[in-house]
Short mmCIF file of C-alpha atoms in Angstrom, two decimals:
data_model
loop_
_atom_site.label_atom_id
_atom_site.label_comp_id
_atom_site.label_asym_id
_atom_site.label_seq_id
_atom_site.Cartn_x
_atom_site.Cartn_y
_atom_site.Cartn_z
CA UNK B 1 0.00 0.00 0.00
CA UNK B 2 1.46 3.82 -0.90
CA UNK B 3 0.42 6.04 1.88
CA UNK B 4 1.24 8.45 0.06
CA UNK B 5 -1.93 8.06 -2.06
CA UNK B 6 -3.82 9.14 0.74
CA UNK B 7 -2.03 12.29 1.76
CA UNK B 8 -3.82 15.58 0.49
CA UNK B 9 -2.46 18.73 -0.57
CA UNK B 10 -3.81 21.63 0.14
CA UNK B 11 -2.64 25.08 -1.66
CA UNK B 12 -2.13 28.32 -0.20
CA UNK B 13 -2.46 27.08 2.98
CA UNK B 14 -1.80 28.42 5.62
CA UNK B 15 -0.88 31.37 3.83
CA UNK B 16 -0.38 31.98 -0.05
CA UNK B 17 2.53 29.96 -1.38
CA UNK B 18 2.65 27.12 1.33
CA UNK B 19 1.15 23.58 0.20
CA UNK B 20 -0.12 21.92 3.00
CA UNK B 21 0.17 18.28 3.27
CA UNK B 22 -2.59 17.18 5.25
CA UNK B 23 -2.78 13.55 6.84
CA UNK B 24 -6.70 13.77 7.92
CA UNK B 25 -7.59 11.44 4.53
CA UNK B 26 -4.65 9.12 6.13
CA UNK B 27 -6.39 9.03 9.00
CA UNK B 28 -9.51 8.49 7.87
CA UNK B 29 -8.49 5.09 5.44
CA UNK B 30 -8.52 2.52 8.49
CA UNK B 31 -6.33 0.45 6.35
CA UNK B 32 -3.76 2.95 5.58
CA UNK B 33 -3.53 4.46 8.88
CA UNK B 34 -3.03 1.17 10.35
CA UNK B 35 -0.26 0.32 7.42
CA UNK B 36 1.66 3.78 8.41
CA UNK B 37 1.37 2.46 12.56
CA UNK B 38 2.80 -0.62 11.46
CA UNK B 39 5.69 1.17 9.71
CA UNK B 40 6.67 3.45 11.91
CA UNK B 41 6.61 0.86 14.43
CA UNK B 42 9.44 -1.46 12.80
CA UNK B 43 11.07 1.74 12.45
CA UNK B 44 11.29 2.82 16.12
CA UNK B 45 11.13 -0.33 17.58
CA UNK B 46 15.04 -0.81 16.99
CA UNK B 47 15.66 2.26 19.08
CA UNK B 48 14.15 0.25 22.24
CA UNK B 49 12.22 3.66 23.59
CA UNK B 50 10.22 3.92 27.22
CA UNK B 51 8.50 6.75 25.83
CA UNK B 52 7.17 8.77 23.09
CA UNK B 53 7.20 12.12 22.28
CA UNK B 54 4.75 13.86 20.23
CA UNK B 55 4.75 17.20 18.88
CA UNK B 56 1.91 19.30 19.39
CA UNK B 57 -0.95 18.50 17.62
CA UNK B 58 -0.86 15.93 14.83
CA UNK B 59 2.41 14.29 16.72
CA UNK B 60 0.10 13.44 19.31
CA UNK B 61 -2.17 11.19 16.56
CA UNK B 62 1.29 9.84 15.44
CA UNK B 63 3.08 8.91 18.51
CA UNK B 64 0.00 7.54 20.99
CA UNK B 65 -1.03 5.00 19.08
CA UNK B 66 2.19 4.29 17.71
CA UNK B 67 3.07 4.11 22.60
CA UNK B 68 -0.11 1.48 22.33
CA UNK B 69 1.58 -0.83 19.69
CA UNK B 70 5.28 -0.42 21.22
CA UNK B 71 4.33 -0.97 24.62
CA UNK B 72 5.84 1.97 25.78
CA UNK B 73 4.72 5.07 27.44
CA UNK B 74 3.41 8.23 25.66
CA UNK B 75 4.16 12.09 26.03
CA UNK B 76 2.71 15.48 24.60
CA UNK B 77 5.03 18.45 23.72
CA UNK B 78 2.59 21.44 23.52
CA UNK B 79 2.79 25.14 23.32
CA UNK B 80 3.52 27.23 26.28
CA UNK B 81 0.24 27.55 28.96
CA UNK B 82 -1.49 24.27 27.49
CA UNK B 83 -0.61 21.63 30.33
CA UNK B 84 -1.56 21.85 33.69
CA UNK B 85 0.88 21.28 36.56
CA UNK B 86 4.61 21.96 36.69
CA UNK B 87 6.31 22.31 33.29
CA UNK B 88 9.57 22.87 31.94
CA UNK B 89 9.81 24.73 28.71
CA UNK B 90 12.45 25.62 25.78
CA UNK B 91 12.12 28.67 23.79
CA UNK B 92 13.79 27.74 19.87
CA UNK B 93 13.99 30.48 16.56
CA UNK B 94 11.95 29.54 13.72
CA UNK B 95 11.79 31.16 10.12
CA UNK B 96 10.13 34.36 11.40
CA UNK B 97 10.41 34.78 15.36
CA UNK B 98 10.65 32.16 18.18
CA UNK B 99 8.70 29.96 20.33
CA UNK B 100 8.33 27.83 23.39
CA UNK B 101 7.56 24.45 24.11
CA UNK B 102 6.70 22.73 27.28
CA UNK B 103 6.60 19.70 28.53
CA UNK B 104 5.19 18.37 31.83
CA UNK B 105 7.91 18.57 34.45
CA UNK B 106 7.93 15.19 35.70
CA UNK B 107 7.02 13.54 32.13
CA UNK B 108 10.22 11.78 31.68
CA UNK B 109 13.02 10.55 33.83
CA UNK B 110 16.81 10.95 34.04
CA UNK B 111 18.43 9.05 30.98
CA UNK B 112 15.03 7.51 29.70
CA UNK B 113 15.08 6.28 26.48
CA UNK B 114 12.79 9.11 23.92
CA UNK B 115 11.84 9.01 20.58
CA UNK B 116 10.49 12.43 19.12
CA UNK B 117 7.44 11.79 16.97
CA UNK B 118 5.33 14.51 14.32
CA UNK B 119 3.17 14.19 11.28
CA UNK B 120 5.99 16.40 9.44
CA UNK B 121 9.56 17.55 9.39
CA UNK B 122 10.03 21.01 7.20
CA UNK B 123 12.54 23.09 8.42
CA UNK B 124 13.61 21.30 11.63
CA UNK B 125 12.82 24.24 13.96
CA UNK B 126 10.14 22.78 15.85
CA UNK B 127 11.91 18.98 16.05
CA UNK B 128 15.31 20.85 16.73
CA UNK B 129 13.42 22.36 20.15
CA UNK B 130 11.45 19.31 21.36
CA UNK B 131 15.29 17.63 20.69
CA UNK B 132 16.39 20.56 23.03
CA UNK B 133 14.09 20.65 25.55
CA UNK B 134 14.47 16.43 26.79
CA UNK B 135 17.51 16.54 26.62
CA UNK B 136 17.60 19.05 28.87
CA UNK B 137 15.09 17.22 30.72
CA UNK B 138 17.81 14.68 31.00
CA UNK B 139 16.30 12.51 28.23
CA UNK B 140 18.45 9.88 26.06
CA UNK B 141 17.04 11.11 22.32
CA UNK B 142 17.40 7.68 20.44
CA UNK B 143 15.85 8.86 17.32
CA UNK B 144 13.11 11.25 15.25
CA UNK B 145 10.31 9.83 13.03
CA UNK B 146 7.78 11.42 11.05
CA UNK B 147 5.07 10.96 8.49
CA UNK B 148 6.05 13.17 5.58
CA UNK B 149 9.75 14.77 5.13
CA UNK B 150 10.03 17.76 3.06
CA UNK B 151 13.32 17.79 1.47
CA UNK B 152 15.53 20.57 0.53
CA UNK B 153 14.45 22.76 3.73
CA UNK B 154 17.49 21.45 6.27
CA UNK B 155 15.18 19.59 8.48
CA UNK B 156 17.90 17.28 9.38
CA UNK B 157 20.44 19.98 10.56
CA UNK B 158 18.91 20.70 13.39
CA UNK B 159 18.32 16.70 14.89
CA UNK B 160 21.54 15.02 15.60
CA UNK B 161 19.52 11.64 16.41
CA UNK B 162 18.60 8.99 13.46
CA UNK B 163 15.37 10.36 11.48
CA UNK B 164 13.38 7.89 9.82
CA UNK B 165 10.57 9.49 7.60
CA UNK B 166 7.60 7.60 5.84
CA UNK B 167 7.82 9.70 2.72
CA UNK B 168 9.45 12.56 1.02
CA UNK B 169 8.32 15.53 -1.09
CA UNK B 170 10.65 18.19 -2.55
CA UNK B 171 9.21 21.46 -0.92
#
């Protein structure tokens, strides 16, 4: 099965000149969603992780299900103010300005093994600060994985950690 025939593009969005690749048709072909779980399993499965780590929002549709079929625990990176309780943040530059993620404080443990996990890597900005932010946490990064790569942005120069990515479209 291609999963990639069940990826939509959508132009000019979210501003004029961006296409959007949007994984909601993926998600909504049982069969295909289910075949991109099962890659992305033997994928991270090598990297022997205790825990997850998805990237605010579609990350989290990646990476729990993804926890379920791993047998390992399951972790949200989210935008600053979103979870309740003690957090620790990390404030990274994109393209055009900054911003900050957070994670719960006590969401993972000294040297626990983490893979980072989002629908799509672009330009690395937003990977490159969830990579920041557990290892300052005192996280062992084992690796990155993500649905969709977009090539010729310089994702991978900001993750020093093995990236596997499902598929690949020149930006």
């Amino acid at each position: 099965m291609d999963i990639a025939d069940h990826i939509r593009t959508i132009p000019d969005f979210p501003k004029p000149g961006i296409l959007f690749y949007d994984i909601s048709t993926l998600l909504a072909h049982p069969q295909a969603w289910r075949h991109t779980v099962d890659l992305l399993a033997v994928a991270i499965r090598q990297h022997e992780p205790d825990m997850l780590a998805g990237i605010e929002s579609r990350g989290f549709l990646v990476a729990a299900p993804l926890a379920l079929q791993l047998g390992c625990g399951f972790m949200m990176l989210r935008k600053e103010g979103k979870l309740p309780g003690d957090t620790v943040s990390y404030t990274y530059d994109l393209e055009y300005g900054s911003d900050t993620m957070e994670m719960q404080a006590d969401a993972v443990q000294e040297g626990q093994k983490v893979v980072i996990l989002d629908d799509l890597l672009a330009t690395g900005g937003t990977a490159g600060g969830a990579l920041r932010l557990l290892r300052d946490s005192g996280a062992d990064v084992r690796a990155a994985a993500f649905i969709i790569e977009l090539d010729g942005l310089g994702g991978r120069d900001h993750l020093d950690v093995p990236i596997t990515s499902l598929l690949q479209f020149e930006a």
